[in-house]
Coordinates of C-alpha atoms in Angstrom, one line a residue:
X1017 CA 60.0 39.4 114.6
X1018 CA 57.5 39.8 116.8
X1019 CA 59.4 39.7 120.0
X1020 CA 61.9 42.3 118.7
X1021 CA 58.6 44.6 118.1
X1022 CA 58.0 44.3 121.9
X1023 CA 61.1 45.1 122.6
X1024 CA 61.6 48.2 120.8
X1025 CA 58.2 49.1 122.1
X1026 CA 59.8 48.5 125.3
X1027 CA 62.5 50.2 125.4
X1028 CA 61.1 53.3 124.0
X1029 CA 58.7 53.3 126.6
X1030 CA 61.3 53.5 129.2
X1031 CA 63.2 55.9 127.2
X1032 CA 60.2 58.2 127.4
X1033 CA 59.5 57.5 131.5
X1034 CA 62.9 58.5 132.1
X1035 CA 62.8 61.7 130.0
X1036 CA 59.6 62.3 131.9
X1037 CA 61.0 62.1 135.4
X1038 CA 64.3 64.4 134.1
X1039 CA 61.5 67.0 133.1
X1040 CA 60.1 67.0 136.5
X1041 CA 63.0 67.1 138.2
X1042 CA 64.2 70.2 135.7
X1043 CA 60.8 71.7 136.5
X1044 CA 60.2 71.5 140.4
X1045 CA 63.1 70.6 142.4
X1046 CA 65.1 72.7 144.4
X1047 CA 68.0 74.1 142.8
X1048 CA 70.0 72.5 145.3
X1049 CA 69.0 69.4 144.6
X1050 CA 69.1 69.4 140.6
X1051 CA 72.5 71.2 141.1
X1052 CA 73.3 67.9 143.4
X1053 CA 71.8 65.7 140.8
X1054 CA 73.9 67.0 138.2
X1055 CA 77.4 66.0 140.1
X1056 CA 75.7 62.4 141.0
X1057 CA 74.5 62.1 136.7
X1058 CA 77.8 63.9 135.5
X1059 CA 79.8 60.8 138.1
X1060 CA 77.9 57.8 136.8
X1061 CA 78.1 59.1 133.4
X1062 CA 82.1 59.1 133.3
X1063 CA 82.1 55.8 134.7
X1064 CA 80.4 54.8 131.6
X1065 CA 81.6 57.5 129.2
X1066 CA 85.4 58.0 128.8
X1067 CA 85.2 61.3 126.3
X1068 CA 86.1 64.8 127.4
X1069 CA 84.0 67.8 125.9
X1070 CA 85.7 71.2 125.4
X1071 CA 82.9 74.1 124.4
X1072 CA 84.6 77.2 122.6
X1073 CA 81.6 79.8 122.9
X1074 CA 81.6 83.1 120.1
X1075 CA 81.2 85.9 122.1
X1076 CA 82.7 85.4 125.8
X1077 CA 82.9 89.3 128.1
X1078 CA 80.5 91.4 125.1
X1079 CA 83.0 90.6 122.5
X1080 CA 84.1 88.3 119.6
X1081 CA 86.1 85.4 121.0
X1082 CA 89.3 85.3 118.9
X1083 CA 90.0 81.7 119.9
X1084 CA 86.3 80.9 118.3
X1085 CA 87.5 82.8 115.3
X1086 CA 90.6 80.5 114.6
X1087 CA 88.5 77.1 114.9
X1088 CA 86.6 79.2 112.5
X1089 CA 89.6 79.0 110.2
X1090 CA 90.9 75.9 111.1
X1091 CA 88.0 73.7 109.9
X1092 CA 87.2 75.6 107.3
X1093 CA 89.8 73.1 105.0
X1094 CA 88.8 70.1 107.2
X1095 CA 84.9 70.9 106.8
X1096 CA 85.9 70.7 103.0
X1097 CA 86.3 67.0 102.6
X1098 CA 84.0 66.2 105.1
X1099 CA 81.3 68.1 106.1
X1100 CA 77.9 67.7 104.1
X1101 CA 76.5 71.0 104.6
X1102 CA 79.1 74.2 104.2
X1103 CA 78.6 77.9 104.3
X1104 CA 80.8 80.0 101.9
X1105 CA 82.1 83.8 102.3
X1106 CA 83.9 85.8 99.9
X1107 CA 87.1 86.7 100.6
X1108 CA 90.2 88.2 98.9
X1109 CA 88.7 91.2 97.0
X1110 CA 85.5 89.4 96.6
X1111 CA 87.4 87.2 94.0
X1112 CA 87.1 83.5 96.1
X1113 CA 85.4 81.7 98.6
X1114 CA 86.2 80.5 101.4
X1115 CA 84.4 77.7 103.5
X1116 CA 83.5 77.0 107.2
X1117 CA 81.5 74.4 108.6
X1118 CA 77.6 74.8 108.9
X1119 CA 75.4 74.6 112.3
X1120 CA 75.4 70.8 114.0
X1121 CA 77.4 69.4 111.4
X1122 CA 80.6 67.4 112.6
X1123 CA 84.5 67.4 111.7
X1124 CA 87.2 64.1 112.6
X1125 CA 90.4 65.7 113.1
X1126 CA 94.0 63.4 113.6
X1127 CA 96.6 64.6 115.6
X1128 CA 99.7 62.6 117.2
X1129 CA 97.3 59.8 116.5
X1130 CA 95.2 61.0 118.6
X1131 CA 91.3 61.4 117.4
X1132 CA 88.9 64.3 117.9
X1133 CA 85.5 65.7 117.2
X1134 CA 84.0 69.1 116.2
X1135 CA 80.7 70.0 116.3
X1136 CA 79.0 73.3 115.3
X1137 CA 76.4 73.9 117.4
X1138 CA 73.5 76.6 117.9
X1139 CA 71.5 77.1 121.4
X1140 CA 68.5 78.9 121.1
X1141 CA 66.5 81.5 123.5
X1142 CA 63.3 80.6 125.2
X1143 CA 60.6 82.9 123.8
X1144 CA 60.3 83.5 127.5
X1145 CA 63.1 85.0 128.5
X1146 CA 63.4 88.3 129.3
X1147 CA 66.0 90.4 128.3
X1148 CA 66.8 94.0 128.6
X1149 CA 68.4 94.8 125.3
X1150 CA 66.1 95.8 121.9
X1151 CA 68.3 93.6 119.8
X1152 CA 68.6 90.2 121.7
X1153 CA 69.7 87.4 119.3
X1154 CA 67.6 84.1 119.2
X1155 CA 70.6 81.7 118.6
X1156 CA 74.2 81.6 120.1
X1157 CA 76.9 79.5 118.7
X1158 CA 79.7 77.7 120.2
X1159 CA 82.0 74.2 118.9
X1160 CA 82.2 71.6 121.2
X1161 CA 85.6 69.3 121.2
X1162 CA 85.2 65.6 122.4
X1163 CA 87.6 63.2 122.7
X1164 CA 88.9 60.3 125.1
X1165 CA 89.8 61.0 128.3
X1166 CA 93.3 59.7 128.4
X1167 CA 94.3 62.4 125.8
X1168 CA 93.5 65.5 128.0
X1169 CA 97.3 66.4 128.2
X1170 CA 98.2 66.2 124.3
X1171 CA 94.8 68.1 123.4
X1172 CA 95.1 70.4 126.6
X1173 CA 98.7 71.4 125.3
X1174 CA 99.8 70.7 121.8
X1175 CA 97.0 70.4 120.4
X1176 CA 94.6 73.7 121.1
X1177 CA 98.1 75.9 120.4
X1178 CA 98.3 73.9 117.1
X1179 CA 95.1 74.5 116.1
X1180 CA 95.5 78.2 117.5
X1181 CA 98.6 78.9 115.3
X1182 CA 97.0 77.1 111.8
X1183 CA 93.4 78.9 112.1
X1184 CA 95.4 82.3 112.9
X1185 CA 97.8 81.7 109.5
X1186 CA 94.8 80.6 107.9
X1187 CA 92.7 83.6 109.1
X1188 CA 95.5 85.9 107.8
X1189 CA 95.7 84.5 104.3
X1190 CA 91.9 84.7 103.6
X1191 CA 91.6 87.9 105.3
X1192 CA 89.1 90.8 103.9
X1193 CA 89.9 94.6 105.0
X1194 CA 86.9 96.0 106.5
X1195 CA 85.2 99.1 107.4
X1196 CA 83.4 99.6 110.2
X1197 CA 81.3 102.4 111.7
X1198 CA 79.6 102.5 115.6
X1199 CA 76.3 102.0 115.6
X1200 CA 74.3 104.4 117.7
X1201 CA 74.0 103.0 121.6
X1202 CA 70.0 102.4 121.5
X1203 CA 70.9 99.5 118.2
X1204 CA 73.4 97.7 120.3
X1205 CA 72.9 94.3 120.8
X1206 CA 72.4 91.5 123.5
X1207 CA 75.1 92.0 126.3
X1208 CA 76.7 95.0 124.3
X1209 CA 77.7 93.4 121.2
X1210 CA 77.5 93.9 117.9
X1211 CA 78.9 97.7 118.5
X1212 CA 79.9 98.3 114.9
X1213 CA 78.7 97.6 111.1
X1214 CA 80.7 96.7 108.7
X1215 CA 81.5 96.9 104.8
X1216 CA 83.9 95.1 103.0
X1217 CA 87.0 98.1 102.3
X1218 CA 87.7 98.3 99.1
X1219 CA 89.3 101.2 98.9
X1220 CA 92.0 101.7 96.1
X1221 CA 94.4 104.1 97.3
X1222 CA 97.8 103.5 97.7
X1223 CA 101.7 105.0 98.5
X1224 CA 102.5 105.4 94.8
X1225 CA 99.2 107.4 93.4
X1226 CA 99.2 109.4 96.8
X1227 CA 99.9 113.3 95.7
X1228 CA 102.6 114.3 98.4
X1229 CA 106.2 115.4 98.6
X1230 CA 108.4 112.0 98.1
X1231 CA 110.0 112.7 100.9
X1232 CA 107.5 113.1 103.5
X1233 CA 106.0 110.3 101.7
X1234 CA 108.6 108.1 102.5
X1235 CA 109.1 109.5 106.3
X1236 CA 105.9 108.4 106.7
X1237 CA 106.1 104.8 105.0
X1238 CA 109.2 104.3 106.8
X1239 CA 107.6 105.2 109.9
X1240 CA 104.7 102.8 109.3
X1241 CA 107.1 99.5 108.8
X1242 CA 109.3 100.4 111.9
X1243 CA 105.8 100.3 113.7
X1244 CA 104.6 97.4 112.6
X1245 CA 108.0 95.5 113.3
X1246 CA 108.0 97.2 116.9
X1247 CA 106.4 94.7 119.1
X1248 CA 109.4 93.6 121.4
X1249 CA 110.2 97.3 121.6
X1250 CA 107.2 98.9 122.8
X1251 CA 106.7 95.8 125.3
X1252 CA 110.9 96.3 126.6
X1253 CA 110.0 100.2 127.6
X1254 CA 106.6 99.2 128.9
X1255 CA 104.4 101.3 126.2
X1256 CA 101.1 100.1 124.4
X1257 CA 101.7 98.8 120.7
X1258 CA 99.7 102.2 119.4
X1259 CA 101.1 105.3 117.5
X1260 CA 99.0 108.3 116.8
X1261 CA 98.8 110.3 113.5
X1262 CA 97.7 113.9 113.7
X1263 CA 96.4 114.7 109.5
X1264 CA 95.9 118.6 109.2
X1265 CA 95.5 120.5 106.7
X1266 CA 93.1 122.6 104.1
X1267 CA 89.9 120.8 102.8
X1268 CA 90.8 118.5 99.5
X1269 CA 94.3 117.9 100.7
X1270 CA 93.9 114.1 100.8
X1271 CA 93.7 112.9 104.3
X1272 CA 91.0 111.0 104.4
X1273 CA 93.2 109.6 100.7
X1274 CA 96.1 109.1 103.4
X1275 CA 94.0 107.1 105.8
X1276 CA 93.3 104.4 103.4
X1277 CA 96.9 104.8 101.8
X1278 CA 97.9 103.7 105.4
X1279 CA 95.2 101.0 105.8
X1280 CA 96.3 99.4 102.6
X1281 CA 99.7 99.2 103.5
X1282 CA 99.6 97.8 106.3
X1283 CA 96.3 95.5 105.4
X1284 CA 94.8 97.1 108.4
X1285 CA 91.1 97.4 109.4
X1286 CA 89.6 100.9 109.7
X1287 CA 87.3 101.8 112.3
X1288 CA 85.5 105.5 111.4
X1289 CA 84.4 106.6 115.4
X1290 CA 81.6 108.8 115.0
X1291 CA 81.8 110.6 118.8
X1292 CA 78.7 112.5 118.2
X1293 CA 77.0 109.0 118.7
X1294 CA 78.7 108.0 121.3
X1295 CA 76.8 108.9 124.4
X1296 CA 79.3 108.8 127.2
X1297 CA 82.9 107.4 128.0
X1298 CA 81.9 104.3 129.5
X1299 CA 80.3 103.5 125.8
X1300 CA 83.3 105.0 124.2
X1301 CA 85.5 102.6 126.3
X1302 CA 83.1 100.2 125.0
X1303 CA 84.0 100.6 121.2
X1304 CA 87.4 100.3 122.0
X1305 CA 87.5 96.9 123.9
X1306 CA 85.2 95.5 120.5
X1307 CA 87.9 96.8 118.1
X1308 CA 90.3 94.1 116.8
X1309 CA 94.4 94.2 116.8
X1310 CA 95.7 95.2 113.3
X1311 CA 93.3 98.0 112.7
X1312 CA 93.2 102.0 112.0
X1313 CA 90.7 103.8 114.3
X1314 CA 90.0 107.5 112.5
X1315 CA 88.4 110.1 114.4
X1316 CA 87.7 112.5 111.2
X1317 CA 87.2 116.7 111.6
X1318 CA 87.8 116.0 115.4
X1319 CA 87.9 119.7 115.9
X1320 CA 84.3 119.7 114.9
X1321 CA 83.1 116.6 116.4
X1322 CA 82.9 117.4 120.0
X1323 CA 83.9 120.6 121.9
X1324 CA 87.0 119.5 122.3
X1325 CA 88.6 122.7 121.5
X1326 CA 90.2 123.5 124.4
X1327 CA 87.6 126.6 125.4
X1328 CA 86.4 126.4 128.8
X1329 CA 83.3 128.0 129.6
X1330 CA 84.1 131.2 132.1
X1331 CA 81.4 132.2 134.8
X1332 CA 80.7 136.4 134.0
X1333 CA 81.8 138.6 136.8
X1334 CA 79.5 141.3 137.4
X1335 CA 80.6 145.4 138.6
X1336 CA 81.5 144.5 142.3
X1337 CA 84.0 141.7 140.8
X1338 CA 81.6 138.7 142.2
X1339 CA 81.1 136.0 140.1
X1340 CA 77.4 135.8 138.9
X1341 CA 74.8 132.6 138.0
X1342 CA 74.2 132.0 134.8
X1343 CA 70.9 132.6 133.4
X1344 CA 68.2 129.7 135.1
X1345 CA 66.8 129.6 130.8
X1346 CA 70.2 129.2 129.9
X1347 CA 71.2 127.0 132.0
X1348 CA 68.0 124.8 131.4
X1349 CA 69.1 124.4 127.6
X1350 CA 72.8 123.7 128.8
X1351 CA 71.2 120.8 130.5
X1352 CA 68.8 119.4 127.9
X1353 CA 71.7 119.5 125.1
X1354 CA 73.4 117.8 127.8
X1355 CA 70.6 115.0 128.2
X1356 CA 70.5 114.9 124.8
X1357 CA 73.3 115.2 123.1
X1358 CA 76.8 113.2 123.4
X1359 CA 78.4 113.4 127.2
X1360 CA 81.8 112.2 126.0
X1361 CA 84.3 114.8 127.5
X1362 CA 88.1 115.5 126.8
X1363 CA 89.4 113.6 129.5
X1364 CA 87.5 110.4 128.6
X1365 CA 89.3 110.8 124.9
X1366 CA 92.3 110.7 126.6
X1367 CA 92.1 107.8 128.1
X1368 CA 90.7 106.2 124.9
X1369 CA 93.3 107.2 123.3
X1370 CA 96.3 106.8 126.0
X1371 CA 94.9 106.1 129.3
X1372 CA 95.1 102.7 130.9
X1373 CA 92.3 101.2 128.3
X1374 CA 94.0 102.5 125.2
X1375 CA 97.1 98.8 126.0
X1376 CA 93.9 96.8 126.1
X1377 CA 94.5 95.2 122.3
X1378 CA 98.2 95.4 120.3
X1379 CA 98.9 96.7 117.0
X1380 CA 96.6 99.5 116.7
X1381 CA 96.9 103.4 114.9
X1382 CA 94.6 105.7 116.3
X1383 CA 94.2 108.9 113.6
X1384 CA 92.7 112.3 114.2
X1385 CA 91.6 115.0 111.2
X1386 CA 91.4 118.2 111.1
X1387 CA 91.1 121.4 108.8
X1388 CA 92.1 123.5 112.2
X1389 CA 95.1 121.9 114.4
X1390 CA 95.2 125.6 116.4
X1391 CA 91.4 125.1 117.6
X1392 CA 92.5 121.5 118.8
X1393 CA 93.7 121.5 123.1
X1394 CA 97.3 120.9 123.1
X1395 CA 96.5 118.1 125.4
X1396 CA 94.7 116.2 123.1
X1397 CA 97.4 116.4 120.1
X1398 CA 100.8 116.7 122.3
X1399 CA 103.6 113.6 121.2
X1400 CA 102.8 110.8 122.9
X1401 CA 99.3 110.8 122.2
X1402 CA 99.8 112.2 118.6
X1403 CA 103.1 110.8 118.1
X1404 CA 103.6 112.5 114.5
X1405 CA 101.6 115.5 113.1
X1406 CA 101.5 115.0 109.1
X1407 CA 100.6 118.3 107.2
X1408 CA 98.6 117.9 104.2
X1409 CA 99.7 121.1 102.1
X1410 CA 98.4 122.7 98.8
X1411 CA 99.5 121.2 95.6
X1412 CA 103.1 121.6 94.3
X1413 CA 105.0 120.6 91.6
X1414 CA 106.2 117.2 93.1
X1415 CA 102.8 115.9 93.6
X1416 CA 101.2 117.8 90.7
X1417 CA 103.7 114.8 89.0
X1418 CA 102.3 112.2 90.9
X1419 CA 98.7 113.3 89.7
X1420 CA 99.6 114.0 86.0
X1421 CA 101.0 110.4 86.1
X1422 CA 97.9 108.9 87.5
X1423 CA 95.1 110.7 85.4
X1424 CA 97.0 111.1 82.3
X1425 CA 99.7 108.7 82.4
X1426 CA 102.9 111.2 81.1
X1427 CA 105.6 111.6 82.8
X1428 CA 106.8 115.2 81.6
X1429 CA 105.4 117.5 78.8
X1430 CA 106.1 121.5 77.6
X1431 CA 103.2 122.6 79.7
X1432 CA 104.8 120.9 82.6
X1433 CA 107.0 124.0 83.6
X1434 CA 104.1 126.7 83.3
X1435 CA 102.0 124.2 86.0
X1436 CA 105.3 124.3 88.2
X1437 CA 105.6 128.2 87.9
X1438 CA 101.9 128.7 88.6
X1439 CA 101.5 126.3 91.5
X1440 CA 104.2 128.4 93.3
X1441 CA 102.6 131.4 93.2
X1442 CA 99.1 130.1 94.0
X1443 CA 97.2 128.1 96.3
X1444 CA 95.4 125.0 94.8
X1445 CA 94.5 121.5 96.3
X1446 CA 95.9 118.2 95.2
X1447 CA 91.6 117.3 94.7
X1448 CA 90.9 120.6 92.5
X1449 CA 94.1 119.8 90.3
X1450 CA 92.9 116.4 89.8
X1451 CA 89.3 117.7 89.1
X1452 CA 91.1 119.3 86.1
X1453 CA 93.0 116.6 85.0
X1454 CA 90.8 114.4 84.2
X1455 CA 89.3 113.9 80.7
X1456 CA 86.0 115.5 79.9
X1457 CA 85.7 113.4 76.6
X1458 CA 86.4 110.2 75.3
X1459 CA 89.6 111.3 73.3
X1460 CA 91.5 111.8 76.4
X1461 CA 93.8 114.3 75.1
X1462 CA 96.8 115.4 78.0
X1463 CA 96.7 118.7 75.9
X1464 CA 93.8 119.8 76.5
X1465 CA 93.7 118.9 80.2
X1466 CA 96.3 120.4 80.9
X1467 CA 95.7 123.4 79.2
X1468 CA 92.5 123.8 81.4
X1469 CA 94.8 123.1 84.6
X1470 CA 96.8 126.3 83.9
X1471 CA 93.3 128.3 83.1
X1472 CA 91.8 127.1 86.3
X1473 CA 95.5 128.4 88.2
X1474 CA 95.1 131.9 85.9
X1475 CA 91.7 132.0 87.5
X1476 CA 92.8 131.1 91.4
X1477 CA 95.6 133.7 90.9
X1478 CA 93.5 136.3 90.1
X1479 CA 90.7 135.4 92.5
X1480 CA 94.0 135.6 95.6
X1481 CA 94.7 138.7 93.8
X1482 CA 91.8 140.7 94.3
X1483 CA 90.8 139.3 97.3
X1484 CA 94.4 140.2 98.9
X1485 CA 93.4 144.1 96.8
X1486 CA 89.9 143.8 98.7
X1487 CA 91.3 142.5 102.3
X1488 CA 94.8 145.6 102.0
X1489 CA 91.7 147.9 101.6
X1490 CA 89.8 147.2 104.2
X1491 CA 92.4 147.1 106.9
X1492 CA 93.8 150.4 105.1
X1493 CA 90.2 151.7 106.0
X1494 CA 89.8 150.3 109.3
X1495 CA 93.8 151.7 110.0
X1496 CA 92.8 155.3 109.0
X1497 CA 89.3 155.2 111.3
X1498 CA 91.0 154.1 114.2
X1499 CA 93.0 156.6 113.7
X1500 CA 90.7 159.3 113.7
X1501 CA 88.8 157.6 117.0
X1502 CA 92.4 157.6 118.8
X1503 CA 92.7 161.4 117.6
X1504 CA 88.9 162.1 118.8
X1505 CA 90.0 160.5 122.3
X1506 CA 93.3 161.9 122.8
X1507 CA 91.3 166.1 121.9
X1508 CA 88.9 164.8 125.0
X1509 CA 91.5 163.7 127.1
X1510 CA 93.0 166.9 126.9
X1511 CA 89.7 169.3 127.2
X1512 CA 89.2 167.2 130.6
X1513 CA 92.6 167.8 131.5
X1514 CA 91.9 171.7 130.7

């Protein structure tokens, strides 16, 4: 007993000399050398030790590596059975949970008869180290793969495209919609990621309870489907897997409803770009390389977002025809809104939206809002880069349907007809007939809402009434004093002439 004391003691000791002599060598060697050290250790070693390890880091280039993600997936079932420590997410409308593996715990996986091991795995930052960005994260992950060397060619083939394909289907079936919004560019993160936040989309709107004319309702599901089955086209004529969807229209007419109509269809991600806090197109770019295939980007009120109007800025020309410089005050604040403001311009949008880095991730539907498409430049909305302007129009009879169906669940009633009569002879939107529709007291009565539906059209009818009254008077007035100016000119004209 005693001797296998000694021994231990031994052994340890030499354990410890050698970790010792490593730590030097780490510490005050050349580079040269430990780099030549290395290839010796990492050659004596495989004599030794026949196993093969394969590291699968999370972020790789500034952004989320999807291959990462499906190991993700995969082990989540495998970590199940045999994994002692497990981290849960909800998934699926935040009715289940879904399981992955937790840091340094390790998953045997069988394939061809073949065995393998996974291991979760965490390296941490020095305290030491310097690093440039506000946000730097302490702890990086990554799984590591081992297995015996004379397997390289089954996991090297098979194997890693198996795994790819189950975590993918896997990844599909216990996917959550999400939200996201850009952070502002100070808040990003260690080597430019984490770019966007994220909620969990929960948004209920759908095809059937969207107020809209069937028709164009359908044109635009249809539309939809023969994208998303549109892969081998777009890649035979040589065009990005993207479409673009120009919504315009009043305020209240349901686009931003359409949006996540759209995303629900097609179980899409939406990405809500904020440009005003983006600070230039290289960070712009940026957003887009970090957004994922299968999403919505929206762009909402673009025509207010940026001065993207179209307007250029003209010098002033002074009496002799010579152009003159502008103001040195007003140029100074042209250049500190410049500093300080967003220095994303139209031509970087472009791009984004249909330049070379807009093919840099499939299956994506870039959207743009507006209340005003005549202030947008016809650059930014032309086919091709808006492939298909959708109007959002007032309320009519077809959708007022649609909404009677939703809020009050009928399907026809006597006070149908006066609603239909009334919506085509004034202007109301699909939001302010729903705001009437629904039931101010507990007894629900159709009746009665409806009844204040055709009060609230009375109302708007008169209101256009007057104001048309009010606006025909004032241009009658304006009329009649320009004609008296042109009279007053034309009776100096001639006393000149005289």
């Amino acid at each position: 007993m005693k001797m296998m004391g000694e021994s231990w003691a031994e052994l340890g000791s030499r354990i410890a000399g050698l970790m010792f002599v490593w730590a030097t060598i780490q510490q005050f060697f050349p580079h040269q050398l430990r780099v030549y050290l290395d290839k010796l250790s990492n050659k004596l070693l495989g004599i030794v030790y026949p196993f093969v390890q394969i590291t699968v880091h999370e972020y790789t280039g500034g952004r989320r590596n999807e291959v990462y993600a499906a190991i993700e997936s995969y082990l989540g079932a495998k970590s199940t059975a045999q994994a002692r420590r497990l981290k849960a997410d909800m998934v699926k409308n935040s009715k289940s949970f879904v399981l992955s593996l937790d840091k340094s715990e390790e998953v045997t996986d069988e394939f061809r008869g073949v065995k393998l091991w996974w291991v979760l795995k965490e390296s941490v930052r020095s305290a030491t180290t310097f690093s440039l960005y506000r946000s730097a994260p302490d702890e990086r992950k990554y799984y590591t793969l081992s297995f015996h060397r004379k397997n390289r060619d089954i996991v090297a083939g098979a194997y890693l495209s198996y795994v790819m394909e189950e975590g993918k289907a896997l990844e599909l079936k216990n996917r959550q919609r999400k939200l996201y919004t850009n952070k502002p560019n100070d808040s990003w993160g260690w080597e430019g990621k984490h770019l966007w936040n994220h909620i969990v989309f929960e948004h209920p709107a759908s095809f059937r309870t969207l107020a809209m004319d069937p028709q164009k309702k359908q044109e635009i599901i249809d539309d939809l489907i023969t994208f998303g089955k549109s892969k081998e086209y777009y890649a035979k004529v040589g065009k990005a897997w993207k479409r673009g969807y120009l919504l315009y229209g009043p305020p209240g007419t349901g686009k931003s409803t359409m949006i996540a109509a759209m995303a629900n269809f097609l179980n899409y991600d939406v990405y809500d770009l904020e440009l005003t806090s983006v600070k230039n197109n290289s960070d712009l770019r940026k957003l887009l390389v970090d957004t994922s295939s299968k999403s919505i980007i929206v762009i909402e009120d673009i025509d207010c977002s940026l001065d993207l109007t179209g307007k250029r800025k003209k010098k002033k020309k002074g009496k002799s025809g010579e152009e003159e410089q502008n103001d040195p005050l007003e140029a100074k604040e042209m250049e500190n809104e410049g500093e300080d403001g967003s220095k994303v311009t139209l031509s970087g949008l472009l791009n984004f939206i249909d330049g070379i880095w807009s093919a840099c991730g499939p299956e994506r539907i870039i959207i743009f809002t507006t209340n005003h498409k005549e202030k947008l430049d016809p650059a930014l909305i032309r086919r091709g880069r808006m492939d298909m302007h959708i109007e959002m129009s007032y309320c009519k009879f077809e959708a007022f349907k649609v909404l009677a169906k939703n809020y009050l669940d009928v399907d026809s009633h006597p006070l149908f007809e006066i609603v239909g009569r009334l919506l085509e002879e004034t202007s109301m939107s699909p939001c302010d007939v729903a705001e009437n529709l629904i039931p101010k007291t507990a007894s629900k009565e159709v009746e009665t809402c409806l009844n204040n539906l055709v009060e609230a059209l009375n109302k708007a009818k008169e209101t256009a009434r007057l104001n048309a009254e009010k606006e025909a008077k004032t241009k009658k007035v304006s009329a009649r004093r320009y004609s008296r100016w042109m009279k007053m000119i034309g009776k100096l004209r001639r006393k000149n002439e005289d």
